[in-house]
PDB file of C-alpha atoms and ligand atoms in Angstrom:
ATOM      1  CA  MET A   1      26.069  28.011 187.732  1.00 93.00           C
ATOM      2  CA  ASN A   2      22.448  27.889 188.609  1.00 97.00           C
ATOM      3  CA  ILE A   3      20.930  24.658 189.928  1.00 98.00           C
ATOM      4  CA  ARG A   4      17.195  24.879 189.881  1.00 98.00           C
ATOM      5  CA  LYS A   5      14.381  23.265 189.108  1.00 98.00           C
ATOM      6  CA  GLY A   6      13.101  22.843 185.818  1.00 98.00           C
ATOM      7  CA  ARG A   7      10.451  24.299 184.404  1.00 98.00           C
ATOM      8  CA  ILE A   8       8.394  23.279 181.061  1.00 98.00           C
ATOM      9  CA  ASP A   9       9.604  25.921 178.859  1.00 97.00           C
ATOM     10  CA  ASP A  10      13.319  24.307 179.664  1.00 98.00           C
ATOM     11  CA  ILE A  11      12.311  22.218 176.793  1.00 98.00           C
ATOM     12  CA  ASP A  12      13.905  23.374 173.987  1.00 98.00           C
ATOM     13  CA  LYS A  13      17.289  23.758 176.142  1.00 98.00           C
ATOM     14  CA  VAL A  14      16.663  20.892 176.932  1.00 98.00           C
ATOM     15  CA  TYR A  15      16.428  19.360 173.726  1.00 98.00           C
ATOM     16  CA  LYS A  16      19.125  20.613 172.569  1.00 98.00           C
ATOM     17  CA  LEU A  17      21.274  19.137 175.344  1.00 98.00           C
ATOM     18  CA  TYR A  18      20.103  16.010 174.845  1.00 98.00           C
ATOM     19  CA  LYS A  19      20.648  15.764 171.224  1.00 98.00           C
ATOM     20  CA  LYS A  20      24.623  16.723 172.240  1.00 97.00           C
ATOM     21  CA  VAL A  21      25.116  14.263 174.771  1.00 97.00           C
ATOM     22  CA  SER A  22      23.197  11.093 172.540  1.00 96.00           C
ATOM     23  CA  LYS A  23      26.043  11.740 169.760  1.00 95.00           C
ATOM     24  CA  ILE A  24      28.510  10.718 172.514  1.00 94.00           C
ATOM     25  CA  GLU A  25      29.108   6.948 172.217  1.00 91.00           C
ATOM     26  CA  GLY A  26      28.272   4.859 175.564  1.00 87.00           C
ATOM     27  CA  GLY A  27      25.412   7.437 177.678  1.00 88.00           C
ATOM     28  CA  ILE A  28      21.851   7.458 177.134  1.00 94.00           C
ATOM     29  CA  ALA A  29      21.013   4.745 175.592  1.00 94.00           C
ATOM     30  CA  ARG A  30      18.774   6.393 173.613  1.00 95.00           C
ATOM     31  CA  LEU A  31      20.617   6.672 169.671  1.00 95.00           C
ATOM     32  CA  GLU A  32      20.549  10.591 167.814  1.00 96.00           C
ATOM     33  CA  ASP A  33      18.054  10.131 166.083  1.00 96.00           C
ATOM     34  CA  GLU A  34      15.473   8.110 168.939  1.00 97.00           C
ATOM     35  CA  VAL A  35      15.936  11.752 171.062  1.00 98.00           C
ATOM     36  CA  THR A  36      12.927  13.707 169.715  1.00 98.00           C
ATOM     37  CA  ARG A  37      11.389  16.621 171.128  1.00 98.00           C
ATOM     38  CA  GLU A  38       8.709  14.823 172.253  1.00 98.00           C
ATOM     39  CA  TYR A  39      10.957  12.372 174.264  1.00 98.00           C
ATOM     40  CA  VAL A  40      11.999  15.762 176.105  1.00 98.00           C
ATOM     41  CA  GLU A  41       8.343  16.952 176.120  1.00 98.00           C
ATOM     42  CA  GLY A  42       7.173  14.127 177.757  1.00 98.00           C
ATOM     43  CA  PHE A  43      10.176  13.325 180.376  1.00 98.00           C
ATOM     44  CA  ILE A  44       9.634  16.463 181.893  1.00 98.00           C
ATOM     45  CA  LYS A  45       6.383  17.069 181.942  1.00 98.00           C
ATOM     46  CA  ASN A  46       6.296  13.247 183.850  1.00 98.00           C
ATOM     47  CA  ALA A  47       9.041  14.741 186.051  1.00 98.00           C
ATOM     48  CA  LEU A  48       6.789  17.916 186.496  1.00 98.00           C
ATOM     49  CA  ASP A  49       3.636  16.228 187.314  1.00 97.00           C
ATOM     50  CA  ASP A  50       5.559  12.960 189.179  1.00 97.00           C
ATOM     51  CA  GLY A  51       8.685  13.680 189.957  1.00 98.00           C
ATOM     52  CA  VAL A  52      11.726  15.246 189.943  1.00 98.00           C
ATOM     53  CA  LEU A  53      13.421  18.015 187.885  1.00 98.00           C
ATOM     54  CA  ILE A  54      16.556  19.687 187.855  1.00 98.00           C
ATOM     55  CA  VAL A  55      18.882  21.413 185.711  1.00 98.00           C
ATOM     56  CA  ALA A  56      21.830  23.563 185.471  1.00 98.00           C
ATOM     57  CA  GLU A  57      22.096  26.261 183.712  1.00 98.00           C
ATOM     58  CA  LYS A  58      25.323  28.479 182.515  1.00 97.00           C
ATOM     59  CA  ASP A  59      25.155  31.479 180.582  1.00 96.00           C
ATOM     60  CA  GLY A  60      21.131  31.040 179.743  1.00 95.00           C
ATOM     61  CA  GLU A  61      22.019  27.177 178.070  1.00 98.00           C
ATOM     62  CA  VAL A  62      20.869  24.179 180.279  1.00 98.00           C
ATOM     63  CA  VAL A  63      24.322  22.594 180.503  1.00 98.00           C
ATOM     64  CA  GLY A  64      23.042  19.763 182.846  1.00 98.00           C
ATOM     65  CA  GLU A  65      19.704  18.025 183.225  1.00 98.00           C
ATOM     66  CA  ILE A  66      18.197  15.154 185.222  1.00 98.00           C
ATOM     67  CA  HIS A  67      14.985  13.834 186.002  1.00 98.00           C
ATOM     68  CA  GLY A  68      12.980  11.065 187.433  1.00 98.00           C
ATOM     69  CA  TYR A  69       9.735  10.551 188.238  1.00 98.00           C
ATOM     70  CA  LYS A  70       7.172   7.486 189.627  1.00 98.00           C
ATOM     71  CA  ILE A  71       6.131   4.669 187.584  1.00 98.00           C
ATOM     72  CA  GLY A  72       2.599   5.430 187.615  1.00 96.00           C
ATOM     73  CA  LEU A  73       0.979   2.306 189.794  1.00 97.00           C
ATOM     74  CA  ARG A  74       0.175   2.580 193.711  1.00 97.00           C
ATOM     75  CA  VAL A  75       2.412  -0.008 194.541  1.00 98.00           C
ATOM     76  CA  PHE A  76       5.373   1.748 193.558  1.00 98.00           C
ATOM     77  CA  ASP A  77       4.785   5.081 195.081  1.00 98.00           C
ATOM     78  CA  HIS A  78       7.582   5.055 197.188  1.00 98.00           C
ATOM     79  CA  VAL A  79       9.621   5.026 194.466  1.00 98.00           C
ATOM     80  CA  LEU A  80      11.563   7.358 192.308  1.00 98.00           C
ATOM     81  CA  SER A  81      12.337   6.474 188.309  1.00 98.00           C
ATOM     82  CA  ASN A  82      13.310   6.725 185.260  1.00 96.00           C
ATOM     83  CA  ILE A  83      16.128   8.623 186.453  1.00 98.00           C
ATOM     84  CA  THR A  84      18.350   9.886 183.499  1.00 98.00           C
ATOM     85  CA  ILE A  85      21.212  12.338 183.719  1.00 98.00           C
ATOM     86  CA  VAL A  86      23.275  14.104 181.373  1.00 98.00           C
ATOM     87  CA  VAL A  87      25.705  16.884 181.045  1.00 98.00           C
ATOM     88  CA  SER A  88      27.487  18.912 178.197  1.00 97.00           C
ATOM     89  CA  PRO A  89      30.590  16.829 177.738  1.00 96.00           C
ATOM     90  CA  ASP A  90      32.561  20.488 177.508  1.00 96.00           C
ATOM     91  CA  PHE A  91      32.121  20.673 181.469  1.00 97.00           C
ATOM     92  CA  TYR A  92      32.268  16.871 182.485  1.00 95.00           C
ATOM     93  CA  GLY A  93      34.225  16.890 185.513  1.00 95.00           C
ATOM     94  CA  GLU A  94      33.705  20.356 187.129  1.00 97.00           C
ATOM     95  CA  GLY A  95      31.026  19.003 189.640  1.00 97.00           C
ATOM     96  CA  ILE A  96      27.935  19.897 187.771  1.00 98.00           C
ATOM     97  CA  GLY A  97      26.422  15.942 187.527  1.00 98.00           C
ATOM     98  CA  LYS A  98      27.175  15.348 191.411  1.00 98.00           C
ATOM     99  CA  LYS A  99      25.845  18.935 192.351  1.00 98.00           C
ATOM    100  CA  ILE A 100      22.266  18.494 190.361  1.00 98.00           C
ATOM    101  CA  PHE A 101      22.089  15.069 191.447  1.00 98.00           C
ATOM    102  CA  LEU A 102      22.490  15.565 194.655  1.00 98.00           C
ATOM    103  CA  LYS A 103      19.628  18.345 194.575  1.00 98.00           C
ATOM    104  CA  PHE A 104      17.620  15.698 192.769  1.00 98.00           C
ATOM    105  CA  MET A 105      17.929  13.628 195.929  1.00 98.00           C
ATOM    106  CA  GLU A 106      17.474  16.656 198.143  1.00 98.00           C
ATOM    107  CA  GLU A 107      13.851  17.170 195.944  1.00 98.00           C
ATOM    108  CA  GLY A 108      12.582  13.718 195.570  1.00 98.00           C
ATOM    109  CA  LYS A 109      12.847  13.043 199.721  1.00 97.00           C
ATOM    110  CA  LYS A 110      10.548  16.014 199.940  1.00 97.00           C
ATOM    111  CA  ILE A 111       8.160  13.745 197.652  1.00 97.00           C
ATOM    112  CA  GLU A 112       5.757  12.423 200.362  1.00 95.00           C
ATOM    113  CA  GLY A 113       6.192   8.761 200.819  1.00 96.00           C
ATOM    114  CA  ILE A 114       9.822   8.255 198.313  1.00 98.00           C
ATOM    115  CA  SER A 115      11.771   5.972 200.067  1.00 98.00           C
ATOM    116  CA  ARG A 116      13.747   4.070 197.383  1.00 98.00           C
ATOM    117  CA  MET A 117      15.213   5.787 194.102  1.00 98.00           C
ATOM    118  CA  GLU A 118      16.807   3.443 191.352  1.00 98.00           C
ATOM    119  CA  LEU A 119      18.221   3.454 187.785  1.00 98.00           C
ATOM    120  CA  ILE A 120      20.276   1.558 185.704  1.00 98.00           C
ATOM    121  CA  ALA A 121      23.539   2.045 183.175  1.00 97.00           C
ATOM    122  CA  ARG A 122      25.012  -0.153 181.162  1.00 97.00           C
ATOM    123  CA  GLU A 123      28.098  -1.833 182.453  1.00 97.00           C
ATOM    124  CA  SER A 124      30.565  -0.318 180.249  1.00 95.00           C
ATOM    125  CA  ASN A 125      29.476   2.813 181.277  1.00 96.00           C
ATOM    126  CA  GLN A 126      32.126   2.603 184.871  1.00 96.00           C
ATOM    127  CA  LYS A 127      32.478   6.262 184.823  1.00 95.00           C
ATOM    128  CA  ALA A 128      28.574   6.491 185.697  1.00 96.00           C
ATOM    129  CA  LEU A 129      28.210   3.954 188.006  1.00 98.00           C
ATOM    130  CA  LYS A 130      31.331   4.814 190.254  1.00 97.00           C
ATOM    131  CA  PHE A 131      29.567   8.357 190.128  1.00 97.00           C
ATOM    132  CA  TYR A 132      26.199   6.464 191.384  1.00 98.00           C
ATOM    133  CA  GLU A 133      28.291   4.590 193.868  1.00 98.00           C
ATOM    134  CA  SER A 134      30.032   7.626 195.341  1.00 98.00           C
ATOM    135  CA  LEU A 135      26.389   8.803 195.949  1.00 98.00           C
ATOM    136  CA  GLY A 136      25.382   6.274 197.614  1.00 98.00           C
ATOM    137  CA  PHE A 137      23.329   3.777 195.302  1.00 98.00           C
ATOM    138  CA  GLU A 138      24.417  -0.034 195.219  1.00 98.00           C
ATOM    139  CA  ILE A 139      24.105  -1.975 192.313  1.00 98.00           C
ATOM    140  CA  GLU A 140      21.116  -4.548 192.774  1.00 98.00           C
ATOM    141  CA  GLY A 141      21.353  -6.882 189.699  1.00 98.00           C
ATOM    142  CA  LYS A 142      22.965  -6.910 186.448  1.00 98.00           C
ATOM    143  CA  MET A 143      20.308  -7.707 183.134  1.00 98.00           C
ATOM    144  CA  ARG A 144      22.485 -10.068 181.311  1.00 98.00           C
ATOM    145  CA  GLN A 145      22.876  -8.997 177.705  1.00 98.00           C
ATOM    146  CA  ARG A 146      20.251  -6.529 177.379  1.00 98.00           C
ATOM    147  CA  ILE A 147      21.524  -3.082 176.208  1.00 97.00           C
ATOM    148  CA  LYS A 148      23.532  -2.857 171.963  1.00 96.00           C
ATOM    149  CA  ASN A 149      26.611  -0.746 171.853  1.00 92.00           C
ATOM    150  CA  SER A 150      27.738   0.964 168.771  1.00 89.00           C
ATOM    151  CA  LYS A 151      29.700  -2.579 167.285  1.00 92.00           C
ATOM    152  CA  ASP A 152      26.159  -4.134 167.876  1.00 94.00           C
ATOM    153  CA  GLU A 153      27.359  -5.994 170.521  1.00 96.00           C
ATOM    154  CA  LEU A 154      25.041  -7.033 173.751  1.00 98.00           C
ATOM    155  CA  GLU A 155      26.279  -6.217 177.199  1.00 97.00           C
ATOM    156  CA  ALA A 156      24.884  -6.183 180.153  1.00 98.00           C
ATOM    157  CA  ASP A 157      22.559  -3.226 181.797  1.00 98.00           C
ATOM    158  CA  ILE A 158      23.486  -2.752 185.773  1.00 98.00           C
ATOM    159  CA  MET A 159      20.228  -2.130 188.131  1.00 98.00           C
ATOM    160  CA  MET A 160      21.454   0.202 191.143  1.00 98.00           C
ATOM    161  CA  GLY A 161      19.343   1.344 193.692  1.00 98.00           C
ATOM    162  CA  ILE A 162      19.423   3.457 197.109  1.00 98.00           C
ATOM    163  CA  ILE A 163      16.920   3.409 200.244  1.00 98.00           C
ATOM    164  CA  PHE A 164      16.256   5.945 202.528  1.00 93.00           C
TER     165      PHE A 164
HETATM  166  C1  LIG B 201      28.094  10.879 184.078  1.00 51.10           C
HETATM  167  C2  LIG B 201      27.914  12.503 184.361  1.00 51.10           C
HETATM  168  C3  LIG B 201      26.190  12.533 184.606  1.00 51.10           C
HETATM  169  C4  LIG B 201      28.918  12.875 185.093  1.00 51.10           C
HETATM  170  O1  LIG B 201      28.693  14.125 184.568  1.00 51.10           O
HETATM  171  P1  LIG B 201      29.852  15.009 185.457  1.00 51.10           P
HETATM  172  O2  LIG B 201      29.585  16.757 185.670  1.00 51.10           O
HETATM  173  O3  LIG B 201      30.975  14.844 184.615  1.00 51.10           O
HETATM  174  O4  LIG B 201      30.548  14.520 187.152  1.00 51.10           O
HETATM  175  P2  LIG B 201      31.004  15.132 188.079  1.00 51.10           P
HETATM  176  O5  LIG B 201      32.267  16.416 187.689  1.00 51.10           O
HETATM  177  O6  LIG B 201      30.074  15.969 188.899  1.00 51.10           O
HETATM  178  O7  LIG B 201      31.863  14.195 188.824  1.00 51.10           O
HETATM  179  C5  LIG B 201      31.109  13.079 189.644  1.00 51.10           C
HETATM  180  C6  LIG B 201      31.668  12.132 189.825  1.00 51.10           C
HETATM  181  O8  LIG B 201      31.653  11.514 189.029  1.00 51.10           O
HETATM  182  C7  LIG B 201      32.703  10.795 189.366  1.00 51.10           C
HETATM  183  N1  LIG B 201      33.739  10.648 187.804  1.00 51.10           N
HETATM  184  C8  LIG B 201      33.711  11.744 186.983  1.00 51.10           C
HETATM  185  N2  LIG B 201      34.091  11.548 185.844  1.00 51.10           N
HETATM  186  C9  LIG B 201      35.339  10.609 186.099  1.00 51.10           C
HETATM  187  C10 LIG B 201      35.979  10.402 185.221  1.00 51.10           C
HETATM  188  N3  LIG B 201      36.646  10.788 183.955  1.00 51.10           N
HETATM  189  N4  LIG B 201      36.494   8.942 185.638  1.00 51.10           N
HETATM  190  C11 LIG B 201      35.567   7.736 186.572  1.00 51.10           C
HETATM  191  N5  LIG B 201      34.632   8.730 187.247  1.00 51.10           N
HETATM  192  C12 LIG B 201      34.061   9.915 187.327  1.00 51.10           C
HETATM  193  C13 LIG B 201      33.248  10.748 190.646  1.00 51.10           C
HETATM  194  O9  LIG B 201      33.456   9.782 191.160  1.00 51.10           O
HETATM  195  C14 LIG B 201      32.781  12.160 190.830  1.00 51.10           C
HETATM  196  O10 LIG B 201      32.757  12.336 191.788  1.00 51.10           O
HETATM  197  P3  LIG B 201      34.455  12.854 192.472  1.00 51.10           P
HETATM  198  O11 LIG B 201      34.439  14.291 191.659  1.00 51.10           O
HETATM  199  O12 LIG B 201      33.718  13.203 193.824  1.00 51.10           O
HETATM  200  O13 LIG B 201      35.502  11.751 192.511  1.00 51.10           O
HETATM  201  C15 LIG B 201      28.244  12.898 182.442  1.00 51.10           C
HETATM  202  O14 LIG B 201      29.537  12.332 182.303  1.00 51.10           O
HETATM  203  C16 LIG B 201      27.149  12.168 181.683  1.00 51.10           C
HETATM  204  O15 LIG B 201      26.359  13.347 180.990  1.00 51.10           O
HETATM  205  N6  LIG B 201      27.657  11.751 180.319  1.00 51.10           N
HETATM  206  C17 LIG B 201      26.796  11.322 179.285  1.00 51.10           C
HETATM  207  C18 LIG B 201      25.645  10.761 179.647  1.00 51.10           C
HETATM  208  C19 LIG B 201      25.616   9.198 180.768  1.00 51.10           C
HETATM  209  O16 LIG B 201      26.128   8.670 180.436  1.00 51.10           O
HETATM  210  N7  LIG B 201      24.255   9.631 181.418  1.00 51.10           N
HETATM  211  C20 LIG B 201      24.063   8.198 182.365  1.00 51.10           C
HETATM  212  C21 LIG B 201      23.611   7.167 181.776  1.00 51.10           C
HETATM  213  S1  LIG B 201      23.073   6.125 182.780  1.00 51.10           S
END
């Protein structure tokens, strides 16, 4: 397993990973048909320009990815936001998520002026919420009835943050 910074030429491999992960219910917000190559190219460019992009590579495939980038306004210049992490379901529970997240935080802290990281996870994604808590994130708020699940029911989105 190679954990490394992502590159622009990872687009196709990351796209493939996101397509796979988007088929799983209750994970990332985007539905499968909303995961386009343009979407992936967009966040990769944003993360490379103004944030952090980390991938886990195995046998030439990207099996885990995390990115985050700044919001774009100077008042939020200390915030690493828009954080999304995915791991290939074939490798869940093997510690890849933790490894890439720790590397992401290490690299994020190196960006001058960054003192806060933030993310959002749906309330039913308890695995992700526990995971973020284990990394030091705290629940900061709850946006009620913000996100739909596959049954068209509304559920809360949970805001989490870490300050250092
Ligand atoms: C969330 C996700 C990134 C975790 O990746 P992973 O590689 O399986 O996680 P790891 O093996 O590194 O486990 C990290 C921690 O997650 C938690 N965790 C992992 N599997 C879990 C499970 N089945 N139930 C509860 N907690 C679990 C534990 O806290 C674990 O830490 P520990 O091993 O020290 O106890 C992965 O499940 C995923 O890609 N899910 C789909 C996309 C998604 O939900 N993204 C987040 C959107 S907000």
